Coordinates of N, CA and C in Angstrom, one line a residue:
M1 N -126.6 189.9 -65.9 CA -126.5 191.0 -64.9 C -127.4 190.7 -63.7
A2 N -128.6 190.2 -64.0 CA -129.6 189.9 -62.9 C -129.0 188.8 -62.1
D3 N -128.4 187.8 -62.7 CA -127.8 186.7 -61.9 C -126.7 187.2 -61.0
K4 N -125.9 188.1 -61.5 CA -124.8 188.7 -60.7 C -125.3 189.5 -59.5
R5 N -126.4 190.2 -59.7 CA -127.0 191.0 -58.6 C -127.6 190.1 -57.6
K6 N -128.2 189.0 -58.0 CA -128.7 188.0 -57.1 C -127.6 187.4 -56.3
L7 N -126.5 187.1 -56.9 CA -125.4 186.4 -56.2 C -124.8 187.4 -55.2
R8 N -124.6 188.7 -55.6 CA -124.1 189.7 -54.7 C -125.1 189.8 -53.5
G9 N -126.3 189.8 -53.8 CA -127.3 190.0 -52.7 C -127.3 188.8 -51.8
A10 N -127.2 187.6 -52.3 CA -127.1 186.4 -51.4 C -125.8 186.4 -50.6
T11 N -124.7 186.8 -51.2 CA -123.4 186.9 -50.5 C -123.5 187.9 -49.4
A12 N -124.1 189.1 -49.6 CA -124.3 190.1 -48.6 C -125.2 189.6 -47.5
R13 N -126.3 189.0 -47.8 CA -127.2 188.5 -46.8 C -126.5 187.5 -45.9
E14 N -125.7 186.6 -46.5 CA -125.0 185.6 -45.8 C -124.0 186.2 -44.8
A15 N -123.3 187.3 -45.2 CA -122.3 188.0 -44.4 C -123.1 188.7 -43.2
I16 N -124.2 189.3 -43.5 CA -125.0 189.9 -42.5 C -125.5 188.9 -41.4
L17 N -126.0 187.8 -41.9 CA -126.5 186.8 -40.9 C -125.4 186.2 -40.1
S18 N -124.2 186.0 -40.7 CA -123.1 185.4 -40.0 C -122.7 186.4 -38.8
A19 N -122.7 187.7 -39.1 CA -122.4 188.6 -38.1 C -123.5 188.7 -37.0
A20 N -124.8 188.6 -37.5 CA -125.9 188.8 -36.6 C -126.0 187.6 -35.6
V21 N -125.8 186.4 -36.1 CA -125.8 185.2 -35.2 C -124.8 185.3 -34.2
D22 N -123.5 185.6 -34.6 CA -122.5 185.7 -33.6 C -122.7 186.8 -32.6
A23 N -123.2 188.0 -33.0 CA -123.5 189.1 -32.1 C -124.6 188.7 -31.2
A24 N -125.6 188.0 -31.7 CA -126.8 187.6 -30.9 C -126.4 186.6 -29.8
S25 N -125.4 185.8 -30.1 CA -125.0 184.8 -29.0 C -124.4 185.5 -27.8
V26 N -123.9 186.7 -28.0 CA -123.3 187.5 -26.9 C -124.2 188.5 -26.4
E27 N -124.8 189.3 -27.3 CA -125.6 190.5 -26.9 C -127.1 190.2 -26.8
G28 N -127.5 189.0 -27.3 CA -128.9 188.6 -27.3 C -129.6 189.1 -28.6
L29 N -130.7 188.4 -28.9 CA -131.5 188.8 -30.1 C -132.1 190.2 -30.0
E30 N -132.4 190.6 -28.8 CA -133.0 191.9 -28.6 C -131.9 193.0 -28.9
G31 N -130.6 192.6 -28.8 CA -129.5 193.5 -29.0 C -129.3 193.8 -30.5
L32 N -129.9 192.9 -31.4 CA -129.8 193.1 -32.8 C -130.6 194.2 -33.3
T33 N -130.0 195.2 -33.8 CA -130.7 196.3 -34.5 C -130.1 196.6 -35.8
I34 N -130.8 197.1 -36.7 CA -130.3 197.4 -38.1 C -129.2 198.4 -38.0
G35 N -129.3 199.4 -37.0 CA -128.2 200.4 -36.9 C -126.9 199.8 -36.4
R36 N -127.0 199.0 -35.3 CA -125.8 198.4 -34.8 C -125.2 197.4 -35.7
L37 N -126.0 196.6 -36.4 CA -125.5 195.6 -37.3 C -124.9 196.2 -38.5
S38 N -125.4 197.3 -39.0 CA -124.8 198.0 -40.1 C -123.4 198.4 -39.9
Q39 N -123.1 198.8 -38.6 CA -121.8 199.2 -38.2 C -120.8 198.0 -38.2
K40 N -121.3 196.8 -37.8 CA -120.5 195.6 -37.7 C -120.1 195.1 -39.1
V41 N -121.0 195.2 -40.0 CA -120.7 194.6 -41.4 C -120.3 195.7 -42.4
G42 N -120.2 197.0 -41.9 CA -119.8 198.0 -42.8 C -120.7 198.3 -43.9
M43 N -122.0 198.3 -43.6 CA -123.0 198.5 -44.7 C -123.9 199.6 -44.2
S44 N -124.5 200.4 -45.1 CA -125.4 201.4 -44.7 C -126.7 200.9 -44.1
K45 N -127.4 201.6 -43.3 CA -128.7 201.2 -42.8 C -129.7 200.9 -43.9
S46 N -129.7 201.7 -44.9 CA -130.7 201.5 -46.0 C -130.3 200.2 -46.7
G47 N -129.0 200.0 -46.9 CA -128.6 198.7 -47.6 C -129.0 197.5 -46.8
L48 N -128.8 197.6 -45.5 CA -129.1 196.4 -44.7 C -130.7 196.3 -44.6
F49 N -131.4 197.4 -44.5 CA -132.8 197.4 -44.4 C -133.4 196.7 -45.7
A50 N -132.7 196.8 -46.8 CA -133.2 196.2 -48.0 C -133.3 194.7 -47.9
H51 N -132.4 194.1 -47.1 CA -132.4 192.7 -46.8 C -133.4 192.2 -45.8
F52 N -133.6 193.1 -44.8 CA -134.5 192.7 -43.6 C -135.3 193.9 -43.3
G53 N -136.6 193.8 -43.6 CA -137.5 195.0 -43.5 C -137.8 195.3 -42.0
S54 N -137.6 194.5 -41.1 CA -137.9 194.8 -39.7 C -136.9 194.1 -38.8
K55 N -136.9 194.5 -37.5 CA -136.1 193.8 -36.5 C -136.5 192.4 -36.3
Q56 N -137.8 192.1 -36.3 CA -138.3 190.7 -36.1 C -137.9 189.8 -37.2
E57 N -137.9 190.4 -38.4 CA -137.5 189.6 -39.6 C -136.0 189.3 -39.5
L58 N -135.2 190.2 -39.1 CA -133.8 190.0 -38.9 C -133.6 188.9 -37.8
Q59 N -134.3 189.0 -36.7 CA -134.1 188.0 -35.6 C -134.5 186.6 -36.1
L60 N -135.6 186.5 -36.8 CA -136.0 185.2 -37.3 C -135.0 184.6 -38.3
A61 N -134.5 185.5 -39.1 CA -133.5 185.0 -40.1 C -132.2 184.6 -39.4
A62 N -131.8 185.3 -38.3 CA -130.7 184.9 -37.5 C -130.9 183.5 -36.9
I63 N -132.1 183.2 -36.4 CA -132.4 181.9 -35.8 C -132.3 180.8 -36.8
E64 N -132.7 181.1 -38.1 CA -132.7 180.1 -39.1 C -131.2 179.8 -39.5
C65 N -130.4 180.9 -39.5 CA -129.0 180.8 -39.8 C -128.3 179.9 -38.7
A66 N -128.6 180.2 -37.5 CA -128.1 179.4 -36.4 C -128.5 177.9 -36.5
R67 N -129.7 177.7 -36.9 CA -130.3 176.3 -37.1 C -129.4 175.6 -38.1
A68 N -129.1 176.3 -39.3 CA -128.4 175.6 -40.3 C -127.0 175.3 -39.9
I69 N -126.4 176.1 -39.1 CA -125.0 175.8 -38.5 C -125.1 174.7 -37.6
F70 N -126.1 174.6 -36.7 CA -126.3 173.5 -35.8 C -126.4 172.2 -36.5
L71 N -127.2 172.2 -37.6 CA -127.4 171.0 -38.4 C -126.1 170.5 -39.0
E72 N -125.3 171.5 -39.5 CA -124.0 171.1 -40.1 C -123.0 170.6 -39.1
K73 N -122.9 171.3 -37.9 CA -121.9 171.0 -37.0 C -122.2 169.8 -36.0
V74 N -123.5 169.6 -35.7 CA -123.9 168.7 -34.7 C -124.7 167.5 -35.3
V75 N -125.8 167.8 -36.0 CA -126.7 166.7 -36.4 C -126.1 165.9 -37.6
A76 N -125.5 166.5 -38.6 CA -125.0 165.8 -39.7 C -123.9 164.8 -39.3
P77 N -122.9 165.3 -38.5 CA -121.8 164.3 -38.2 C -122.3 163.1 -37.4
S78 N -123.3 163.4 -36.5 CA -123.8 162.3 -35.7 C -124.7 161.3 -36.5
E79 N -125.4 161.8 -37.5 CA -126.2 160.9 -38.4 C -125.3 160.0 -39.3
A80 N -124.1 160.4 -39.4 CA -123.1 159.5 -40.1 C -122.7 158.3 -39.4
Q81 N -123.1 158.3 -38.1 CA -122.7 157.1 -37.2 C -123.8 156.1 -37.2
P82 N -123.5 154.8 -36.9 CA -124.6 153.8 -36.8 C -125.6 154.2 -35.8
E83 N -126.9 153.7 -36.1 CA -128.0 154.0 -35.2 C -127.8 153.4 -33.8
G84 N -128.5 153.9 -32.8 CA -128.4 153.4 -31.5 C -127.4 154.1 -30.6
L85 N -126.8 153.3 -29.8 CA -125.8 153.9 -28.8 C -124.7 154.6 -29.4
P86 N -124.1 154.1 -30.5 CA -123.0 154.9 -31.1 C -123.4 156.3 -31.6
R87 N -124.6 156.4 -32.2 CA -125.1 157.7 -32.6 C -125.4 158.6 -31.4
L88 N -125.9 158.0 -30.4 CA -126.3 158.8 -29.2 C -125.0 159.4 -28.6
Y89 N -123.9 158.6 -28.5 CA -122.6 159.1 -28.1 C -122.2 160.2 -29.0
A90 N -122.3 160.0 -30.3 CA -121.8 161.0 -31.3 C -122.6 162.3 -31.2
M91 N -123.9 162.2 -30.9 CA -124.7 163.4 -30.8 C -124.2 164.3 -29.6
E92 N -124.0 163.7 -28.5 CA -123.4 164.4 -27.3 C -122.1 165.0 -27.6
S93 N -121.2 164.2 -28.2 CA -119.8 164.6 -28.5 C -119.8 165.7 -29.5
S94 N -120.6 165.7 -30.5 CA -120.7 166.7 -31.5 C -121.2 168.0 -30.9
W95 N -122.1 167.9 -30.1 CA -122.7 169.2 -29.4 C -121.6 169.8 -28.6
I96 N -120.9 169.0 -27.8 CA -119.8 169.5 -26.9 C -118.7 170.2 -27.8
D97 N -118.4 169.5 -28.9 CA -117.4 170.1 -29.8 C -117.8 171.4 -30.4
Y98 N -119.1 171.5 -30.7 CA -119.7 172.7 -31.3 C -119.6 173.9 -30.4
V99 N -119.7 173.7 -29.1 CA -119.6 174.8 -28.2 C -118.1 175.0 -27.8
Q100 N -117.4 174.0 -27.5 CA -116.0 174.1 -27.1 C -115.2 174.7 -28.2
D101 N -115.5 174.5 -29.4 CA -114.7 175.1 -30.5 C -115.1 176.5 -30.8
S102 N -115.9 177.1 -30.0 CA -116.3 178.5 -30.1 C -116.9 178.8 -31.5
T103 N -117.9 178.0 -31.9 CA -118.6 178.2 -33.1 C -119.2 179.6 -33.1
F104 N -119.7 180.0 -31.9 CA -120.2 181.3 -31.7 C -119.5 181.9 -30.5
S105 N -119.3 183.2 -30.5 CA -118.5 183.9 -29.4 C -119.2 183.7 -28.1
G106 N -120.5 183.6 -28.1 CA -121.2 183.6 -26.8 C -121.7 182.2 -26.4
G107 N -121.0 181.1 -27.0 CA -121.4 179.8 -26.7 C -122.6 179.3 -27.5
C108 N -123.4 178.4 -26.9 CA -124.5 177.9 -27.7 C -125.6 179.0 -27.9
F109 N -125.8 179.2 -29.2 CA -126.8 180.3 -29.6 C -128.1 180.0 -29.0
F110 N -128.6 178.8 -29.1 CA -129.9 178.4 -28.6 C -130.1 178.5 -27.1
A111 N -129.0 178.2 -26.4 CA -129.1 178.3 -24.9 C -129.2 179.8 -24.5
A112 N -128.5 180.7 -25.2 CA -128.6 182.1 -24.9 C -130.0 182.6 -25.3
A113 N -130.5 182.2 -26.5 CA -131.8 182.7 -27.0 C -132.9 182.2 -26.1
S114 N -132.8 180.9 -25.6 CA -133.8 180.4 -24.8 C -133.9 181.1 -23.5
A115 N -132.8 181.4 -22.9 CA -132.8 182.2 -21.6 C -133.4 183.6 -21.8
E116 N -133.1 184.2 -23.0 CA -133.6 185.5 -23.3 C -135.1 185.6 -23.5
F117 N -135.7 184.5 -24.2 CA -137.0 184.6 -24.6 C -138.0 183.6 -23.9
D118 N -137.5 182.9 -22.9 CA -138.4 181.8 -22.4 C -139.6 182.4 -21.7
G119 N -139.6 183.6 -21.3 CA -140.8 184.2 -20.7 C -141.5 185.2 -21.6
R120 N -141.2 185.3 -22.9 CA -141.7 186.3 -23.8 C -142.5 185.6 -24.9
P121 N -143.9 185.7 -24.9 CA -144.7 185.1 -25.9 C -144.4 185.8 -27.3
G122 N -144.6 185.0 -28.3 CA -144.5 185.6 -29.7 C -143.8 184.7 -30.6
P123 N -143.6 185.1 -31.9 CA -143.0 184.2 -32.9 C -141.6 183.9 -32.6
I124 N -140.8 184.8 -32.0 CA -139.4 184.5 -31.7 C -139.3 183.3 -30.7
R125 N -140.1 183.4 -29.6 CA -140.1 182.4 -28.6 C -140.5 181.1 -29.2
E126 N -141.6 181.1 -30.0 CA -142.1 179.9 -30.6 C -141.1 179.2 -31.5
R127 N -140.4 179.9 -32.2 CA -139.4 179.3 -33.1 C -138.2 178.7 -32.3
I128 N -137.8 179.4 -31.3 CA -136.7 178.9 -30.5 C -137.1 177.7 -29.8
A129 N -138.4 177.7 -29.2 CA -138.9 176.5 -28.5 C -139.0 175.3 -29.4
S130 N -139.5 175.5 -30.7 CA -139.6 174.4 -31.6 C -138.3 173.8 -32.0
L131 N -137.3 174.6 -32.1 CA -136.0 174.1 -32.5 C -135.3 173.4 -31.3
T132 N -135.5 173.9 -30.1 CA -134.9 173.3 -28.9 C -135.6 171.9 -28.7
Q133 N -136.9 171.9 -28.9 CA -137.7 170.7 -28.7 C -137.3 169.7 -29.8
Y134 N -137.0 170.1 -31.0 CA -136.5 169.2 -32.0 C -135.2 168.5 -31.6
W135 N -134.3 169.2 -30.9 CA -133.1 168.5 -30.5 C -133.4 167.5 -29.4
R136 N -134.2 167.9 -28.4 CA -134.6 167.0 -27.3 C -135.3 165.8 -27.9
E137 N -136.1 165.9 -28.9 CA -136.8 164.8 -29.5 C -135.8 163.9 -30.3
L138 N -134.8 164.5 -30.9 CA -133.8 163.7 -31.6 C -133.0 162.8 -30.6
L139 N -132.7 163.3 -29.4 CA -132.0 162.6 -28.4 C -132.9 161.4 -27.9
E140 N -134.2 161.8 -27.6 CA -135.2 160.8 -27.1 C -135.4 159.7 -28.2
T141 N -135.5 160.0 -29.4 CA -135.7 159.1 -30.5 C -134.6 158.1 -30.6
E142 N -133.3 158.7 -30.5 CA -132.2 157.8 -30.7 C -132.0 156.9 -29.5
A143 N -132.4 157.4 -28.3 CA -132.3 156.6 -27.1 C -133.3 155.4 -27.2
A144 N -134.5 155.7 -27.7 CA -135.5 154.7 -27.9 C -135.0 153.6 -29.0
R145 N -134.4 154.1 -30.0 CA -133.8 153.2 -31.0 C -132.7 152.4 -30.4
A146 N -131.9 152.9 -29.6 CA -130.8 152.2 -28.9 C -131.4 151.1 -28.0
R147 N -132.5 151.4 -27.4 CA -133.1 150.4 -26.6 C -133.7 149.3 -27.4
E148 N -134.3 149.7 -28.6 CA -134.9 148.7 -29.5 C -133.9 147.8 -30.1
L149 N -132.7 148.3 -30.3 CA -131.6 147.5 -30.9 C -130.9 146.7 -29.9
G150 N -131.2 146.8 -28.6 CA -130.6 146.1 -27.6 C -129.3 146.7 -27.1
H151 N -129.1 148.0 -27.4 CA -127.9 148.7 -26.9 C -128.0 149.2 -25.5
L152 N -129.3 149.4 -25.1 CA -129.6 149.9 -23.8 C -130.5 149.0 -23.1
D153 N -130.4 148.9 -21.8 CA -131.3 148.0 -21.0 C -132.8 148.4 -21.3
Q154 N -133.6 147.3 -21.3 CA -135.0 147.5 -21.7 C -135.8 148.4 -20.6
E155 N -135.2 148.5 -19.5 CA -135.9 149.4 -18.5 C -135.5 150.8 -18.6
T156 N -134.7 151.2 -19.6 CA -134.3 152.5 -19.8 C -135.5 153.4 -20.3
D157 N -135.7 154.5 -19.7 CA -136.7 155.5 -20.1 C -136.1 156.5 -21.1
P158 N -136.4 156.4 -22.4 CA -135.8 157.3 -23.4 C -136.0 158.8 -23.1
A159 N -137.2 159.1 -22.6 CA -137.5 160.5 -22.4 C -136.6 161.1 -21.2
L160 N -136.5 160.3 -20.2 CA -135.7 160.7 -19.0 C -134.2 160.7 -19.4
L161 N -133.8 159.8 -20.2 CA -132.4 159.8 -20.6 C -132.1 161.0 -21.4
A162 N -132.9 161.3 -22.3 CA -132.8 162.5 -23.2 C -132.7 163.8 -22.3
F163 N -133.6 163.8 -21.3 CA -133.6 165.0 -20.4 C -132.3 165.1 -19.7
Q164 N -131.8 164.0 -19.2 CA -130.5 164.1 -18.5 C -129.3 164.5 -19.4
L165 N -129.3 163.9 -20.6 CA -128.2 164.2 -21.5 C -128.2 165.7 -21.9
H166 N -129.4 166.2 -22.1 CA -129.6 167.6 -22.5 C -129.1 168.5 -21.3
A167 N -129.4 168.0 -20.1 CA -129.0 168.8 -18.9 C -127.5 168.9 -18.8
F168 N -126.8 167.8 -19.1 CA -125.3 167.9 -19.1 C -124.8 168.9 -20.0
L169 N -125.4 168.9 -21.2 CA -124.9 169.9 -22.3 C -125.2 171.3 -21.8
Q170 N -126.3 171.6 -21.3 CA -126.7 172.9 -20.9 C -125.8 173.4 -19.7
E171 N -125.5 172.5 -18.8 CA -124.7 172.8 -17.7 C -123.3 173.2 -18.1
A172 N -122.7 172.4 -19.1 CA -121.4 172.6 -19.6 C -121.3 174.0 -20.2
N173 N -122.3 174.3 -21.0 CA -122.3 175.7 -21.7 C -122.4 176.8 -20.6
W174 N -123.3 176.6 -19.7 CA -123.4 177.6 -18.6 C -122.2 177.8 -17.8
A175 N -121.6 176.7 -17.4 CA -120.4 176.7 -16.5 C -119.2 177.4 -17.2
Y176 N -119.1 177.1 -18.5 CA -118.0 177.7 -19.3 C -118.2 179.2 -19.6
Q177 N -119.4 179.5 -20.0 CA -119.7 180.9 -20.4 C -119.8 181.8 -19.2
L178 N -120.4 181.4 -18.1 CA -120.6 182.3 -16.9 C -119.4 182.2 -16.0
L179 N -118.9 181.0 -15.7 CA -117.9 180.8 -14.7 C -116.5 180.7 -15.3
G180 N -116.4 180.6 -16.6 CA -115.1 180.4 -17.2 C -114.5 179.0 -16.8
D181 N -115.3 178.1 -16.5 CA -114.8 176.7 -16.1 C -114.3 176.0 -17.3
R182 N -113.0 175.9 -17.5 CA -112.5 175.2 -18.7 C -112.6 173.7 -18.6
M183 N -112.9 173.2 -17.4 CA -113.1 171.7 -17.3 C -114.5 171.3 -17.6
A184 N -115.4 172.2 -17.8 CA -116.8 171.9 -18.0 C -117.1 170.9 -19.1
F185 N -116.4 171.1 -20.2 CA -116.7 170.2 -21.3 C -116.2 168.8 -21.1
E186 N -115.0 168.6 -20.5 CA -114.5 167.3 -20.1 C -115.4 166.7 -19.1
Q187 N -116.0 167.5 -18.2 CA -116.9 166.9 -17.2 C -118.2 166.5 -17.8
A188 N -118.6 167.2 -18.8 CA -119.8 166.8 -19.5 C -119.6 165.5 -20.3
R189 N -118.4 165.4 -20.9 CA -118.1 164.1 -21.6 C -118.1 163.0 -20.6
A190 N -117.5 163.2 -19.5 CA -117.4 162.1 -18.5 C -118.8 161.8 -17.9
A191 N -119.6 162.8 -17.7 CA -121.0 162.6 -17.2 C -121.8 161.8 -18.2
T192 N -121.7 162.2 -19.5 CA -122.4 161.5 -20.5 C -122.0 160.0 -20.6
Q193 N -120.7 159.8 -20.7 CA -120.2 158.4 -20.8 C -120.6 157.6 -19.6
G194 N -120.6 158.2 -18.4 CA -121.0 157.5 -17.2 C -122.5 157.1 -17.2
L195 N -123.3 158.0 -17.6 CA -124.7 157.8 -17.7 C -125.1 156.7 -18.7
L196 N -124.5 156.8 -19.9 CA -124.8 155.8 -21.0 C -124.2 154.4 -20.6
R197 N -123.1 154.4 -20.0 CA -122.5 153.1 -19.6 C -123.5 152.4 -18.5
R198 N -124.1 153.3 -17.7 CA -125.0 152.7 -16.6 C -126.1 151.9 -17.2
F199 N -126.6 152.4 -18.4 CA -127.8 151.7 -19.0 C -127.4 150.8 -20.2
A200 N -126.1 150.9 -20.6 CA -125.7 150.1 -21.8 C -125.6 148.6 -21.5
T201 N -126.0 147.9 -22.6 CA -125.9 146.4 -22.5 C -124.5 146.0 -23.1
P202 N -124.1 144.8 -22.9 CA -122.8 144.4 -23.5 C -122.8 144.6 -25.0
E203 N -123.9 144.4 -25.6 CA -124.0 144.6 -27.1 C -123.8 146.1 -27.4
G204 N -124.4 147.0 -26.6 CA -124.2 148.4 -26.8 C -122.8 148.8 -26.6
I205 N -122.2 148.3 -25.6 CA -120.8 148.7 -25.4 C -119.9 148.2 -26.5
R206 N -120.2 147.0 -27.0 CA -119.4 146.4 -28.1 C -119.5 147.3 -29.4
K207 N -120.8 147.7 -29.7 CA -121.0 148.5 -30.8 C -120.3 149.8 -30.7
T208 N -120.3 150.4 -29.6 CA -119.7 151.7 -29.4 C -118.2 151.6 -29.5
K209 N -117.6 150.5 -29.0 CA -116.2 150.3 -29.1 C -115.8 150.2 -30.5
E210 N -116.6 149.5 -31.3 CA -116.3 149.3 -32.7 C -116.3 150.6 -33.4
R211 N -117.3 151.5 -33.1 CA -117.3 152.8 -33.7 C -116.1 153.6 -33.4
K212 N -115.6 153.5 -32.2 CA -114.4 154.3 -31.8 C -113.2 153.8 -32.5
V213 N -113.1 152.5 -32.7 CA -112.0 151.9 -33.4 C -112.0 152.3 -34.9
V214 N -113.1 152.3 -35.5 CA -113.2 152.8 -36.9 C -112.9 154.2 -37.0
A215 N -113.3 155.1 -36.0 CA -113.0 156.5 -36.1 C -111.5 156.7 -35.9
A216 N -110.9 155.9 -35.0 CA -109.4 156.1 -34.8 C -108.7 155.7 -36.1
R217 N -109.1 154.6 -36.7 CA -108.5 154.2 -38.0 C -108.6 155.3 -39.0
A218 N -109.7 155.9 -39.1 CA -110.0 157.0 -40.1 C -109.0 158.2 -39.9
V219 N -108.8 158.5 -38.6 CA -107.9 159.6 -38.2 C -106.5 159.3 -38.7
V220 N -106.0 158.0 -38.4 CA -104.7 157.6 -38.7 C -104.5 157.6 -40.3
A221 N -105.5 157.1 -41.0 CA -105.5 157.1 -42.4 C -105.4 158.5 -43.0

């Protein structure tokens, strides 16, 4: 009986967080309240309060839920690709897919949360900043690895390249969410490819083409 209660509790918490993350991508983390969320999931305030004792606890849990989704949708698929330039391409492509496929109703959860909390000190801002920095560092680390493997020109600055790649992603999300620009994602893909080709060596281009051929074969199979 205790195991069944734990399972029901975990299932209820998962449903609450799923609704919370999607709502926060549109209404912001500050818009998350136990009262409003209880209406969305059809649960009493007291029942929901049993899972999250405070608004801040709910907000932090929503951030961790969004992090898990990001790892599943973006980081894991790209890590399945070979190191260096092929993986760097995959990281950008997976992120664009993650937003374009409407994983969240309001676009990139972390872009929305960053804009909401960038000027507010406290644990919410600190956690958002650390996770955003984690993604930036992943891009920079893979750019450095691509240079080490000879996939990128030795004059390439990994930190600057990561900054530019991240900027393309943020612009695509902004243009689509605010302006309704349906071409934003294809423009981001083109900008990414153009920038990486600018610094790619013949070896890097060859490795990336090999990855694309393997991926195409997998789709056909």
